[in-house]
Amino acid sequence: MPTDPLGRFLAALDPEHREAVGARPREEQERLAAAWERELEADDELDTLDELSPAAAEAEAARRVLERGEA
C-alpha cells in the first residue's frame, strides 16, 4: 500500500481512471493528489464514511476530484 499522497490517490482510483491520470504529467498528478487530500480533510461526510471504510472514503474523494476536473 503506497504511503505518499500521489500513490494513495492513484490507488484510490478505479483502474481506468488510474491509467488516465497516470498518463498525465507528474505535476498535474500531484495537483490532483493535493486536491484529493483537501477533499478528504474538508468533507464531514467523508469523515463518517472513513470510519466505516477508509478505502471507500478515499475512492469517493478521488471520484469527486476527477468529476470537478481539479487539474
PDB file of N, CA and C in Angstrom:
ATOM      1  N   MET A   1       0.838  -1.174   0.000  1.00  0.00           N
ATOM      2  CA  MET A   1       0.000   0.000   0.000  1.00  0.00           C
ATOM      3  C   MET A   1       0.888   1.245   0.000  1.00  0.00           C
ATOM      4  N   PRO A   2       0.691   2.132  -0.976  1.00  0.00           N
ATOM      5  CA  PRO A   2       1.514   3.344  -1.032  1.00  0.00           C
ATOM      6  C   PRO A   2       1.252   4.259   0.174  1.00  0.00           C
ATOM      7  N   THR A   3       2.281   4.986   0.578  1.00  0.00           N
ATOM      8  CA  THR A   3       2.127   5.893   1.708  1.00  0.00           C
ATOM      9  C   THR A   3       2.211   7.354   1.293  1.00  0.00           C
ATOM     10  N   ASP A   4       2.763   7.653   0.108  1.00  0.00           N
ATOM     11  CA  ASP A   4       2.833   9.038  -0.330  1.00  0.00           C
ATOM     12  C   ASP A   4       1.466   9.459  -0.884  1.00  0.00           C
ATOM     13  N   PRO A   5       1.140  10.755  -0.833  1.00  0.00           N
ATOM     14  CA  PRO A   5      -0.181  11.206  -1.277  1.00  0.00           C
ATOM     15  C   PRO A   5      -0.507  10.830  -2.723  1.00  0.00           C
ATOM     16  N   LEU A   6       0.434  10.966  -3.625  1.00  0.00           N
ATOM     17  CA  LEU A   6       0.164  10.632  -5.021  1.00  0.00           C
ATOM     18  C   LEU A   6      -0.102   9.139  -5.177  1.00  0.00           C
ATOM     19  N   GLY A   7       0.686   8.320  -4.532  1.00  0.00           N
ATOM     20  CA  GLY A   7       0.484   6.872  -4.607  1.00  0.00           C
ATOM     21  C   GLY A   7      -0.854   6.460  -4.018  1.00  0.00           C
ATOM     22  N   ARG A   8      -1.228   7.081  -2.910  1.00  0.00           N
ATOM     23  CA  ARG A   8      -2.526   6.777  -2.279  1.00  0.00           C
ATOM     24  C   ARG A   8      -3.673   7.225  -3.168  1.00  0.00           C
ATOM     25  N   PHE A   9      -3.526   8.414  -3.786  1.00  0.00           N
ATOM     26  CA  PHE A   9      -4.558   8.916  -4.689  1.00  0.00           C
ATOM     27  C   PHE A   9      -4.729   7.966  -5.874  1.00  0.00           C
ATOM     28  N   LEU A  10      -3.636   7.572  -6.490  1.00  0.00           N
ATOM     29  CA  LEU A  10      -3.718   6.659  -7.635  1.00  0.00           C
ATOM     30  C   LEU A  10      -4.343   5.326  -7.222  1.00  0.00           C
ATOM     31  N   ALA A  11      -4.001   4.853  -6.033  1.00  0.00           N
ATOM     32  CA  ALA A  11      -4.566   3.586  -5.556  1.00  0.00           C
ATOM     33  C   ALA A  11      -6.066   3.697  -5.307  1.00  0.00           C
ATOM     34  N   ALA A  12      -6.547   4.899  -4.985  1.00  0.00           N
ATOM     35  CA  ALA A  12      -7.973   5.105  -4.707  1.00  0.00           C
ATOM     36  C   ALA A  12      -8.811   5.139  -5.983  1.00  0.00           C
ATOM     37  N   LEU A  13      -8.164   5.350  -7.120  1.00  0.00           N
ATOM     38  CA  LEU A  13      -8.882   5.430  -8.394  1.00  0.00           C
ATOM     39  C   LEU A  13      -9.234   4.043  -8.922  1.00  0.00           C
ATOM     40  N   ASP A  14     -10.307   3.988  -9.720  1.00  0.00           N
ATOM     41  CA  ASP A  14     -10.592   2.736 -10.405  1.00  0.00           C
ATOM     42  C   ASP A  14      -9.536   2.563 -11.499  1.00  0.00           C
ATOM     43  N   PRO A  15      -9.337   1.335 -11.989  1.00  0.00           N
ATOM     44  CA  PRO A  15      -8.247   1.069 -12.936  1.00  0.00           C
ATOM     45  C   PRO A  15      -8.255   1.974 -14.181  1.00  0.00           C
ATOM     46  N   GLU A  16      -9.417   2.260 -14.726  1.00  0.00           N
ATOM     47  CA  GLU A  16      -9.485   3.088 -15.935  1.00  0.00           C
ATOM     48  C   GLU A  16      -8.985   4.510 -15.655  1.00  0.00           C
ATOM     49  N   HIS A  17      -9.463   5.091 -14.562  1.00  0.00           N
ATOM     50  CA  HIS A  17      -9.026   6.441 -14.215  1.00  0.00           C
ATOM     51  C   HIS A  17      -7.573   6.466 -13.767  1.00  0.00           C
ATOM     52  N   ARG A  18      -7.131   5.413 -13.104  1.00  0.00           N
ATOM     53  CA  ARG A  18      -5.730   5.332 -12.666  1.00  0.00           C
ATOM     54  C   ARG A  18      -4.806   5.394 -13.876  1.00  0.00           C
ATOM     55  N   GLU A  19      -5.159   4.675 -14.919  1.00  0.00           N
ATOM     56  CA  GLU A  19      -4.347   4.674 -16.136  1.00  0.00           C
ATOM     57  C   GLU A  19      -4.355   6.058 -16.793  1.00  0.00           C
ATOM     58  N   ALA A  20      -5.532   6.683 -16.865  1.00  0.00           N
ATOM     59  CA  ALA A  20      -5.646   8.004 -17.487  1.00  0.00           C
ATOM     60  C   ALA A  20      -4.867   9.059 -16.703  1.00  0.00           C
ATOM     61  N   VAL A  21      -5.000   9.049 -15.382  1.00  0.00           N
ATOM     62  CA  VAL A  21      -4.277  10.016 -14.563  1.00  0.00           C
ATOM     63  C   VAL A  21      -2.783   9.721 -14.617  1.00  0.00           C
ATOM     64  N   GLY A  22      -2.413   8.456 -14.627  1.00  0.00           N
ATOM     65  CA  GLY A  22      -1.002   8.081 -14.696  1.00  0.00           C
ATOM     66  C   GLY A  22      -0.324   8.539 -15.971  1.00  0.00           C
ATOM     67  N   ALA A  23      -1.096   8.770 -17.019  1.00  0.00           N
ATOM     68  CA  ALA A  23      -0.549   9.227 -18.292  1.00  0.00           C
ATOM     69  C   ALA A  23      -0.346  10.745 -18.316  1.00  0.00           C
ATOM     70  N   ARG A  24      -0.896  11.435 -17.335  1.00  0.00           N
ATOM     71  CA  ARG A  24      -0.758  12.895 -17.264  1.00  0.00           C
ATOM     72  C   ARG A  24       0.621  13.263 -16.730  1.00  0.00           C
ATOM     73  N   PRO A  25       1.047  14.496 -16.972  1.00  0.00           N
ATOM     74  CA  PRO A  25       2.340  14.947 -16.423  1.00  0.00           C
ATOM     75  C   PRO A  25       2.361  14.847 -14.895  1.00  0.00           C
ATOM     76  N   ARG A  26       3.525  14.589 -14.359  1.00  0.00           N
ATOM     77  CA  ARG A  26       3.693  14.399 -12.910  1.00  0.00           C
ATOM     78  C   ARG A  26       3.123  15.589 -12.124  1.00  0.00           C
ATOM     79  N   GLU A  27       3.379  16.804 -12.592  1.00  0.00           N
ATOM     80  CA  GLU A  27       2.899  17.997 -11.898  1.00  0.00           C
ATOM     81  C   GLU A  27       1.370  17.994 -11.791  1.00  0.00           C
ATOM     82  N   GLU A  28       0.707  17.611 -12.853  1.00  0.00           N
ATOM     83  CA  GLU A  28      -0.756  17.548 -12.848  1.00  0.00           C
ATOM     84  C   GLU A  28      -1.245  16.455 -11.899  1.00  0.00           C
ATOM     85  N   GLN A  29      -0.568  15.324 -11.890  1.00  0.00           N
ATOM     86  CA  GLN A  29      -0.914  14.242 -10.970  1.00  0.00           C
ATOM     87  C   GLN A  29      -0.797  14.727  -9.527  1.00  0.00           C
ATOM     88  N   GLU A  30       0.254  15.471  -9.226  1.00  0.00           N
ATOM     89  CA  GLU A  30       0.461  15.972  -7.871  1.00  0.00           C
ATOM     90  C   GLU A  30      -0.604  16.996  -7.492  1.00  0.00           C
ATOM     91  N   ARG A  31      -1.052  17.823  -8.434  1.00  0.00           N
ATOM     92  CA  ARG A  31      -2.133  18.775  -8.155  1.00  0.00           C
ATOM     93  C   ARG A  31      -3.424  18.024  -7.828  1.00  0.00           C
ATOM     94  N   LEU A  32      -3.702  16.972  -8.588  1.00  0.00           N
ATOM     95  CA  LEU A  32      -4.899  16.170  -8.322  1.00  0.00           C
ATOM     96  C   LEU A  32      -4.810  15.510  -6.948  1.00  0.00           C
ATOM     97  N   ALA A  33      -3.641  14.982  -6.615  1.00  0.00           N
ATOM     98  CA  ALA A  33      -3.454  14.339  -5.317  1.00  0.00           C
ATOM     99  C   ALA A  33      -3.639  15.351  -4.187  1.00  0.00           C
ATOM    100  N   ALA A  34      -3.161  16.567  -4.371  1.00  0.00           N
ATOM    101  CA  ALA A  34      -3.332  17.601  -3.356  1.00  0.00           C
ATOM    102  C   ALA A  34      -4.812  17.964  -3.208  1.00  0.00           C
ATOM    103  N   ALA A  35      -5.521  18.070  -4.325  1.00  0.00           N
ATOM    104  CA  ALA A  35      -6.961  18.356  -4.277  1.00  0.00           C
ATOM    105  C   ALA A  35      -7.698  17.219  -3.578  1.00  0.00           C
ATOM    106  N   TRP A  36      -7.264  15.997  -3.827  1.00  0.00           N
ATOM    107  CA  TRP A  36      -7.858  14.819  -3.198  1.00  0.00           C
ATOM    108  C   TRP A  36      -7.668  14.863  -1.681  1.00  0.00           C
ATOM    109  N   GLU A  37      -6.466  15.223  -1.251  1.00  0.00           N
ATOM    110  CA  GLU A  37      -6.216  15.323   0.189  1.00  0.00           C
ATOM    111  C   GLU A  37      -7.077  16.415   0.827  1.00  0.00           C
ATOM    112  N   ARG A  38      -7.222  17.548   0.140  1.00  0.00           N
ATOM    113  CA  ARG A  38      -8.084  18.618   0.665  1.00  0.00           C
ATOM    114  C   ARG A  38      -9.528  18.140   0.771  1.00  0.00           C
ATOM    115  N   GLU A  39      -9.975  17.390  -0.225  1.00  0.00           N
ATOM    116  CA  GLU A  39     -11.354  16.858  -0.213  1.00  0.00           C
ATOM    117  C   GLU A  39     -11.550  15.939   0.988  1.00  0.00           C
ATOM    118  N   LEU A  40     -10.583  15.076   1.235  1.00  0.00           N
ATOM    119  CA  LEU A  40     -10.677  14.157   2.378  1.00  0.00           C
ATOM    120  C   LEU A  40     -10.717  14.916   3.702  1.00  0.00           C
ATOM    121  N   GLU A  41      -9.936  15.973   3.809  1.00  0.00           N
ATOM    122  CA  GLU A  41      -9.859  16.728   5.055  1.00  0.00           C
ATOM    123  C   GLU A  41     -11.090  17.600   5.283  1.00  0.00           C
ATOM    124  N   ALA A  42     -11.676  18.124   4.210  1.00  0.00           N
ATOM    125  CA  ALA A  42     -12.701  19.145   4.336  1.00  0.00           C
ATOM    126  C   ALA A  42     -14.128  18.619   4.445  1.00  0.00           C
ATOM    127  N   ASP A  43     -14.392  17.436   3.961  1.00  0.00           N
ATOM    128  CA  ASP A  43     -15.771  16.964   3.875  1.00  0.00           C
ATOM    129  C   ASP A  43     -16.139  16.075   5.054  1.00  0.00           C
ATOM    130  N   ASP A  44     -17.121  16.527   5.836  1.00  0.00           N
ATOM    131  CA  ASP A  44     -17.554  15.772   7.013  1.00  0.00           C
ATOM    132  C   ASP A  44     -18.197  14.431   6.651  1.00  0.00           C
ATOM    133  N   GLU A  45     -18.890  14.375   5.520  1.00  0.00           N
ATOM    134  CA  GLU A  45     -19.485  13.106   5.084  1.00  0.00           C
ATOM    135  C   GLU A  45     -18.406  12.049   4.882  1.00  0.00           C
ATOM    136  N   LEU A  46     -17.282  12.479   4.317  1.00  0.00           N
ATOM    137  CA  LEU A  46     -16.187  11.528   4.105  1.00  0.00           C
ATOM    138  C   LEU A  46     -15.591  11.071   5.422  1.00  0.00           C
ATOM    139  N   ASP A  47     -15.609  11.933   6.444  1.00  0.00           N
ATOM    140  CA  ASP A  47     -15.123  11.513   7.768  1.00  0.00           C
ATOM    141  C   ASP A  47     -15.942  10.342   8.297  1.00  0.00           C
ATOM    142  N   THR A  48     -17.260  10.447   8.134  1.00  0.00           N
ATOM    143  CA  THR A  48     -18.148   9.376   8.583  1.00  0.00           C
ATOM    144  C   THR A  48     -17.904   8.109   7.792  1.00  0.00           C
ATOM    145  N   LEU A  49     -17.808   8.254   6.463  1.00  0.00           N
ATOM    146  CA  LEU A  49     -17.547   7.096   5.606  1.00  0.00           C
ATOM    147  C   LEU A  49     -16.191   6.481   5.933  1.00  0.00           C
ATOM    148  N   ASP A  50     -15.206   7.331   6.243  1.00  0.00           N
ATOM    149  CA  ASP A  50     -13.867   6.851   6.559  1.00  0.00           C
ATOM    150  C   ASP A  50     -13.869   5.953   7.783  1.00  0.00           C
ATOM    151  N   GLU A  51     -14.746   6.250   8.731  1.00  0.00           N
ATOM    152  CA  GLU A  51     -14.840   5.400   9.923  1.00  0.00           C
ATOM    153  C   GLU A  51     -15.339   4.006   9.569  1.00  0.00           C
ATOM    154  N   LEU A  52     -16.212   3.927   8.585  1.00  0.00           N
ATOM    155  CA  LEU A  52     -16.768   2.643   8.161  1.00  0.00           C
ATOM    156  C   LEU A  52     -15.849   1.932   7.175  1.00  0.00           C
ATOM    157  N   SER A  53     -15.322   2.694   6.217  1.00  0.00           N
ATOM    158  CA  SER A  53     -14.475   2.113   5.180  1.00  0.00           C
ATOM    159  C   SER A  53     -13.520   3.169   4.635  1.00  0.00           C
ATOM    160  N   PRO A  54     -12.297   3.197   5.131  1.00  0.00           N
ATOM    161  CA  PRO A  54     -11.331   4.181   4.648  1.00  0.00           C
ATOM    162  C   PRO A  54     -11.136   4.118   3.128  1.00  0.00           C
ATOM    163  N   ALA A  55     -11.099   2.929   2.576  1.00  0.00           N
ATOM    164  CA  ALA A  55     -10.902   2.795   1.123  1.00  0.00           C
ATOM    165  C   ALA A  55     -12.067   3.405   0.345  1.00  0.00           C
ATOM    166  N   ALA A  56     -13.277   3.231   0.842  1.00  0.00           N
ATOM    167  CA  ALA A  56     -14.446   3.801   0.174  1.00  0.00           C
ATOM    168  C   ALA A  56     -14.420   5.324   0.248  1.00  0.00           C
ATOM    169  N   ALA A  57     -14.010   5.874   1.367  1.00  0.00           N
ATOM    170  CA  ALA A  57     -13.913   7.329   1.510  1.00  0.00           C
ATOM    171  C   ALA A  57     -12.873   7.889   0.555  1.00  0.00           C
ATOM    172  N   GLU A  58     -11.735   7.222   0.452  1.00  0.00           N
ATOM    173  CA  GLU A  58     -10.686   7.676  -0.461  1.00  0.00           C
ATOM    174  C   GLU A  58     -11.149   7.581  -1.910  1.00  0.00           C
ATOM    175  N   ALA A  59     -11.847   6.524  -2.263  1.00  0.00           N
ATOM    176  CA  ALA A  59     -12.347   6.365  -3.629  1.00  0.00           C
ATOM    177  C   ALA A  59     -13.387   7.432  -3.950  1.00  0.00           C
ATOM    178  N   GLU A  60     -14.260   7.740  -3.010  1.00  0.00           N
ATOM    179  CA  GLU A  60     -15.285   8.767  -3.229  1.00  0.00           C
ATOM    180  C   GLU A  60     -14.635  10.134  -3.403  1.00  0.00           C
ATOM    181  N   ALA A  61     -13.646  10.452  -2.592  1.00  0.00           N
ATOM    182  CA  ALA A  61     -12.946  11.729  -2.726  1.00  0.00           C
ATOM    183  C   ALA A  61     -12.241  11.819  -4.077  1.00  0.00           C
ATOM    184  N   ALA A  62     -11.644  10.728  -4.520  1.00  0.00           N
ATOM    185  CA  ALA A  62     -10.970  10.709  -5.827  1.00  0.00           C
ATOM    186  C   ALA A  62     -11.980  10.922  -6.946  1.00  0.00           C
ATOM    187  N   ARG A  63     -13.132  10.280  -6.843  1.00  0.00           N
ATOM    188  CA  ARG A  63     -14.172  10.449  -7.860  1.00  0.00           C
ATOM    189  C   ARG A  63     -14.611  11.901  -7.932  1.00  0.00           C
ATOM    190  N   ARG A  64     -14.807  12.523  -6.784  1.00  0.00           N
ATOM    191  CA  ARG A  64     -15.245  13.914  -6.746  1.00  0.00           C
ATOM    192  C   ARG A  64     -14.223  14.837  -7.383  1.00  0.00           C
ATOM    193  N   VAL A  65     -12.956  14.625  -7.067  1.00  0.00           N
ATOM    194  CA  VAL A  65     -11.883  15.471  -7.617  1.00  0.00           C
ATOM    195  C   VAL A  65     -11.853  15.354  -9.138  1.00  0.00           C
ATOM    196  N   LEU A  66     -11.932  14.140  -9.645  1.00  0.00           N
ATOM    197  CA  LEU A  66     -11.902  13.960 -11.097  1.00  0.00           C
ATOM    198  C   LEU A  66     -13.155  14.530 -11.743  1.00  0.00           C
ATOM    199  N   GLU A  67     -14.286  14.381 -11.090  1.00  0.00           N
ATOM    200  CA  GLU A  67     -15.541  14.893 -11.629  1.00  0.00           C
ATOM    201  C   GLU A  67     -15.498  16.421 -11.763  1.00  0.00           C
ATOM    202  N   ARG A  68     -14.872  17.076 -10.794  1.00  0.00           N
ATOM    203  CA  ARG A  68     -14.757  18.534 -10.841  1.00  0.00           C
ATOM    204  C   ARG A  68     -13.659  18.995 -11.780  1.00  0.00           C
ATOM    205  N   GLY A  69     -12.776  18.066 -12.170  1.00  0.00           N
ATOM    206  CA  GLY A  69     -11.667  18.445 -13.037  1.00  0.00           C
ATOM    207  C   GLY A  69     -10.709  19.389 -12.361  1.00  0.00           C
ATOM    208  N   GLU A  70     -10.263  19.017 -11.177  1.00  0.00           N
ATOM    209  CA  GLU A  70      -9.432  19.884 -10.349  1.00  0.00           C
ATOM    210  C   GLU A  70      -8.087  20.225 -10.980  1.00  0.00           C
ATOM    211  N   ALA A  71      -7.668  19.477 -11.962  1.00  0.00           N
ATOM    212  CA  ALA A  71      -6.318  19.722 -12.514  1.00  0.00           C
ATOM    213  C   ALA A  71      -6.263  20.971 -13.354  1.00  0.00           C
TER     214      ALA A  71
END
